[in-house]
Amino acid sequence: MIKIAVLISGEGSNLQALINACHSGKINGKIVAVVSNREQAYGLQRAAEAGIENRTFVRKAYADNQAMDMAIGDYLTEKQVDLVVLAGYMKILTVPFIQRFADRILNIHPSLLPKYPGLDTYRRAMEAGDLEHGTTVHFVNEIVDGGAIVLQAKVPIFSDDQLDDVMQRVKAQELQIYPLVVSWFADGRLKYRDGRAWLDNEILPENGYASDE
Ligand code: GAR
């Protein structure tokens, strides 16, 4: 059973979905650590309620971003983590951290990457008049939101939608696809090699599994 660390900054609904999937056996893994960069992150309570060790690392306690990521990395190494799962972790990880956990960091981003990397994806999609939005699970490399895509989920944007409607629609998809992707990794089916995502020894298409592009 693999050891998983989940990094969060806020609500932690993706974390909760991962906790549930580990408990029900859908993910053949154990969350051994939850890390937050914000003391008030509600996800910390979810971790505590599930009996998962959790720690907060705040930037002001460190000289720079690298020192903070070094401390987080040391903690994850101490916990013998096999997979680092970013679930709403809103701080950009430094290159040494990414290299230290190379090939075993996953992220979920609320857009159909490569469209809308970075912040404010819902507003940007709606202002552009897009008819669909979505979410992407991808491996993390040194380029922000730029690593190989594993799986995406699309949702429609309707003309009378408010931002919150689209956000909820996307979130519902995230809670389905993230545990699924983590389960593939935990089962040894999903790997990151040569900058590409592989599922069952096949390179996944640029837009991930079951891409319709
Ligand atoms: C998720 O929707 C995730 O896609 C997004 O933060 C939200 C966290 O929600 N991540 C990013 O924007 C990363 N760039 P949660 O705390 O309820 O899981």
Short mmCIF file of C-alpha atoms and ligand atoms in Angstrom, two decimals:
data_model
loop_
_atom_site.label_atom_id
_atom_site.label_comp_id
_atom_site.label_asym_id
_atom_site.label_seq_id
_atom_site.Cartn_x
_atom_site.Cartn_y
_atom_site.Cartn_z
CA MET A 1 0.00 0.00 0.00
CA ILE A 2 1.54 3.33 -1.02
CA LYS A 3 2.03 6.24 1.35
CA ILE A 4 0.43 9.47 0.22
CA ALA A 5 0.90 13.07 1.33
CA VAL A 6 -1.76 15.64 0.46
CA LEU A 7 -0.89 19.34 0.27
CA ILE A 8 -3.74 21.80 0.76
CA SER A 9 -4.41 25.48 1.32
CA GLY A 10 -8.12 25.66 1.95
CA GLU A 11 -11.46 23.89 1.95
CA GLY A 12 -10.10 20.41 1.37
CA SER A 13 -13.02 18.87 -0.46
CA ASN A 14 -10.64 17.03 -2.78
CA LEU A 15 -8.74 15.89 0.29
CA GLN A 16 -12.00 14.55 1.73
CA ALA A 17 -12.72 12.62 -1.46
CA LEU A 18 -9.24 11.09 -1.27
CA ILE A 19 -9.68 10.21 2.42
CA ASN A 20 -13.00 8.53 1.61
CA ALA A 21 -11.53 6.61 -1.31
CA CYS A 22 -8.65 5.34 0.86
CA HIS A 23 -11.07 4.29 3.57
CA SER A 24 -13.36 2.45 1.18
CA GLY A 25 -10.42 0.70 -0.47
CA LYS A 26 -10.88 2.39 -3.86
CA ILE A 27 -7.37 3.75 -3.46
CA ASN A 28 -4.84 1.15 -2.46
CA GLY A 29 -2.98 3.67 -0.32
CA LYS A 30 -2.82 5.46 2.99
CA ILE A 31 -2.67 9.20 3.53
CA VAL A 32 0.16 9.51 6.03
CA ALA A 33 0.45 13.30 6.07
CA VAL A 34 -1.56 16.39 5.25
CA VAL A 35 0.40 19.60 4.81
CA SER A 36 -1.08 23.08 4.68
CA ASN A 37 0.53 26.45 4.08
CA ARG A 38 -2.41 28.17 5.78
CA GLU A 39 -3.26 27.78 9.43
CA GLN A 40 -6.99 28.36 8.83
CA ALA A 41 -7.35 25.77 6.07
CA TYR A 42 -10.53 23.82 6.77
CA GLY A 43 -8.89 20.76 5.27
CA LEU A 44 -6.74 20.53 8.42
CA GLN A 45 -9.89 19.78 10.41
CA ARG A 46 -10.89 17.14 7.91
CA ALA A 47 -7.46 15.52 8.33
CA ALA A 48 -7.69 15.66 12.12
CA GLU A 49 -11.18 14.15 12.07
CA ALA A 50 -9.87 11.31 9.94
CA GLY A 51 -6.99 10.79 12.36
CA ILE A 52 -4.37 11.84 9.82
CA GLU A 53 -1.20 13.57 10.95
CA ASN A 54 -1.18 17.14 9.70
CA ARG A 55 1.24 20.02 9.79
CA THR A 56 1.18 23.65 8.78
CA PHE A 57 4.20 25.34 7.24
CA VAL A 58 3.82 29.09 6.98
CA ARG A 59 6.07 31.11 4.71
CA LYS A 60 6.95 33.74 7.32
CA ALA A 61 8.69 31.12 9.44
CA TYR A 62 11.32 30.57 6.71
CA ALA A 63 13.97 32.70 5.07
CA ASP A 64 12.67 31.99 1.57
CA ASN A 65 10.46 29.68 -0.48
CA GLN A 66 13.23 27.15 -0.96
CA ALA A 67 13.83 26.87 2.78
CA MET A 68 10.12 26.31 3.34
CA ASP A 69 9.93 23.64 0.64
CA MET A 70 13.05 22.01 2.05
CA ALA A 71 11.32 21.70 5.43
CA ILE A 72 8.18 20.27 3.83
CA GLY A 73 10.30 17.89 1.78
CA ASP A 74 12.19 16.72 4.86
CA TYR A 75 8.89 16.01 6.59
CA LEU A 76 7.57 14.03 3.61
CA THR A 77 10.83 12.09 3.39
CA GLU A 78 10.59 11.30 7.10
CA LYS A 79 7.06 9.99 6.44
CA GLN A 80 8.43 7.87 3.53
CA VAL A 81 5.91 9.29 1.12
CA ASP A 82 5.53 7.59 -2.29
CA LEU A 83 3.17 10.13 -3.83
CA VAL A 84 2.62 13.85 -3.28
CA VAL A 85 -0.91 14.99 -4.13
CA LEU A 86 -1.57 18.70 -4.52
CA ALA A 87 -5.22 19.32 -3.69
CA GLY A 88 -5.83 23.04 -3.82
CA TYR A 89 -2.29 23.87 -2.70
CA MET A 90 -2.11 27.49 -3.78
CA LYS A 91 1.62 28.11 -3.45
CA ILE A 92 4.00 27.43 -6.31
CA LEU A 93 6.51 24.74 -5.38
CA THR A 94 10.18 25.47 -5.88
CA VAL A 95 12.23 23.56 -8.47
CA PRO A 96 14.37 21.69 -5.90
CA PHE A 97 11.19 20.34 -4.27
CA ILE A 98 9.81 19.24 -7.64
CA GLN A 99 13.09 17.54 -8.50
CA ARG A 100 13.27 15.87 -5.10
CA PHE A 101 9.87 14.23 -5.66
CA ALA A 102 10.28 13.94 -9.41
CA ASP A 103 7.74 11.73 -11.19
CA ARG A 104 5.52 11.45 -8.15
CA ILE A 105 3.69 14.73 -7.74
CA LEU A 106 0.12 15.08 -9.00
CA ASN A 107 -1.93 18.27 -9.21
CA ILE A 108 -5.53 19.10 -9.99
CA HIS A 109 -6.20 22.38 -11.77
CA PRO A 110 -9.63 23.85 -12.49
CA SER A 111 -9.35 24.33 -16.25
CA LEU A 112 -8.98 22.32 -19.40
CA LEU A 113 -5.20 22.72 -19.58
CA PRO A 114 -3.31 23.95 -21.51
CA LYS A 115 -6.09 26.57 -21.44
CA TYR A 116 -5.99 28.90 -18.44
CA PRO A 117 -2.99 27.94 -16.33
CA GLY A 118 -2.65 30.05 -13.17
CA LEU A 119 -5.40 31.79 -11.23
CA ASP A 120 -8.98 32.88 -11.82
CA THR A 121 -9.79 30.23 -14.38
CA TYR A 122 -13.58 30.41 -13.99
CA ARG A 123 -13.77 34.13 -14.54
CA ARG A 124 -11.40 33.91 -17.50
CA ALA A 125 -13.40 31.13 -19.16
CA MET A 126 -16.70 32.93 -18.67
CA GLU A 127 -15.37 36.29 -19.84
CA ALA A 128 -14.03 34.58 -22.95
CA GLY A 129 -17.53 33.27 -23.67
CA ASP A 130 -16.40 29.65 -23.48
CA LEU A 131 -19.14 27.05 -23.78
CA GLU A 132 -17.29 24.56 -21.65
CA HIS A 133 -14.88 24.48 -18.74
CA GLY A 134 -13.40 21.69 -16.68
CA THR A 135 -10.61 20.30 -14.63
CA THR A 136 -7.32 18.57 -15.25
CA VAL A 137 -5.25 16.11 -13.25
CA HIS A 138 -1.62 16.25 -14.31
CA PHE A 139 1.87 15.39 -13.17
CA VAL A 140 3.86 18.32 -11.87
CA ASN A 141 7.00 19.50 -13.61
CA GLU A 142 8.98 22.75 -13.35
CA ILE A 143 6.46 24.66 -15.47
CA VAL A 144 3.42 25.84 -13.51
CA ASP A 145 0.38 23.79 -14.59
CA GLY A 146 2.56 22.46 -17.42
CA GLY A 147 3.21 18.77 -16.64
CA ALA A 148 1.81 15.78 -18.52
CA ILE A 149 -1.96 15.51 -18.42
CA VAL A 150 -3.49 12.32 -17.06
CA LEU A 151 -7.23 12.96 -17.09
CA GLN A 152 -9.63 15.81 -17.77
CA ALA A 153 -13.33 16.27 -17.12
CA LYS A 154 -15.43 18.77 -19.08
CA VAL A 155 -18.59 20.54 -18.01
CA PRO A 156 -20.87 22.84 -20.01
CA ILE A 157 -21.18 26.57 -19.34
CA PHE A 158 -24.78 27.71 -19.83
CA SER A 159 -25.71 31.26 -20.80
CA ASP A 160 -27.44 32.01 -17.48
CA ASP A 161 -24.66 30.55 -15.32
CA GLN A 162 -23.09 32.46 -12.48
CA LEU A 163 -19.46 31.78 -11.67
CA ASP A 164 -20.51 29.69 -8.70
CA ASP A 165 -22.65 27.39 -10.86
CA VAL A 166 -19.68 26.50 -13.03
CA MET A 167 -17.43 26.16 -10.01
CA GLN A 168 -19.78 23.65 -8.39
CA ARG A 169 -20.15 21.70 -11.62
CA VAL A 170 -16.38 21.48 -11.99
CA LYS A 171 -15.86 20.59 -8.34
CA ALA A 172 -18.30 17.68 -8.60
CA GLN A 173 -16.15 16.30 -11.42
CA GLU A 174 -12.93 16.82 -9.48
CA LEU A 175 -14.21 14.71 -6.61
CA GLN A 176 -14.68 11.86 -9.07
CA ILE A 177 -11.56 12.03 -11.21
CA TYR A 178 -8.88 12.78 -8.61
CA PRO A 179 -9.45 9.63 -6.52
CA LEU A 180 -9.57 7.63 -9.76
CA VAL A 181 -6.20 8.93 -10.94
CA VAL A 182 -4.62 8.43 -7.52
CA SER A 183 -5.93 4.85 -7.51
CA TRP A 184 -4.22 4.22 -10.86
CA PHE A 185 -0.95 5.49 -9.40
CA ALA A 186 -1.39 3.44 -6.23
CA ASP A 187 -1.99 0.31 -8.31
CA GLY A 188 1.24 0.92 -10.24
CA ARG A 189 -0.69 1.45 -13.49
CA LEU A 190 0.12 5.14 -13.86
CA LYS A 191 3.68 6.41 -14.25
CA TYR A 192 5.48 9.58 -15.27
CA ARG A 193 8.43 8.83 -17.56
CA ASP A 194 10.36 11.00 -20.01
CA GLY A 195 7.97 13.88 -19.39
CA ARG A 196 4.92 11.85 -20.43
CA ALA A 197 2.17 10.13 -18.48
CA TRP A 198 1.89 6.37 -19.04
CA LEU A 199 -1.12 4.25 -18.19
CA ASP A 200 -0.76 0.48 -18.41
CA ASN A 201 2.51 0.95 -20.35
CA GLU A 202 0.86 3.14 -23.01
CA ILE A 203 1.72 6.82 -23.41
CA LEU A 204 -1.38 8.90 -22.76
CA PRO A 205 -2.43 11.46 -25.39
CA GLU A 206 -1.55 15.15 -24.83
CA ASN A 207 -4.96 15.79 -23.28
CA GLY A 208 -4.91 12.68 -21.15
CA TYR A 209 -6.96 9.52 -21.05
CA ALA A 210 -9.90 9.26 -23.44
CA SER A 211 -9.06 12.55 -25.06
CA ASP A 212 -11.53 13.42 -27.81
CA GLU A 213 -9.24 15.92 -29.51
C1 GAR B 1 -9.88 22.80 -6.50
O1 GAR B 1 -10.96 23.16 -7.29
C2 GAR B 1 -8.62 22.74 -7.32
O2 GAR B 1 -8.85 22.43 -8.66
C3 GAR B 1 -8.08 24.12 -7.18
O3 GAR B 1 -8.37 24.50 -5.88
C4 GAR B 1 -9.58 23.90 -5.48
C5 GAR B 1 -9.38 23.34 -4.09
O4 GAR B 1 -10.60 22.93 -3.55
N1 GAR B 1 -6.67 24.14 -7.45
C6 GAR B 1 -6.04 25.16 -8.00
O5 GAR B 1 -6.59 26.18 -8.34
C7 GAR B 1 -4.57 24.95 -8.21
N2 GAR B 1 -4.05 25.86 -9.19
P1 GAR B 1 -10.62 22.05 -2.25
O6 GAR B 1 -9.69 22.71 -1.23
O7 GAR B 1 -12.05 22.09 -1.81
O8 GAR B 1 -10.17 20.68 -2.64
#
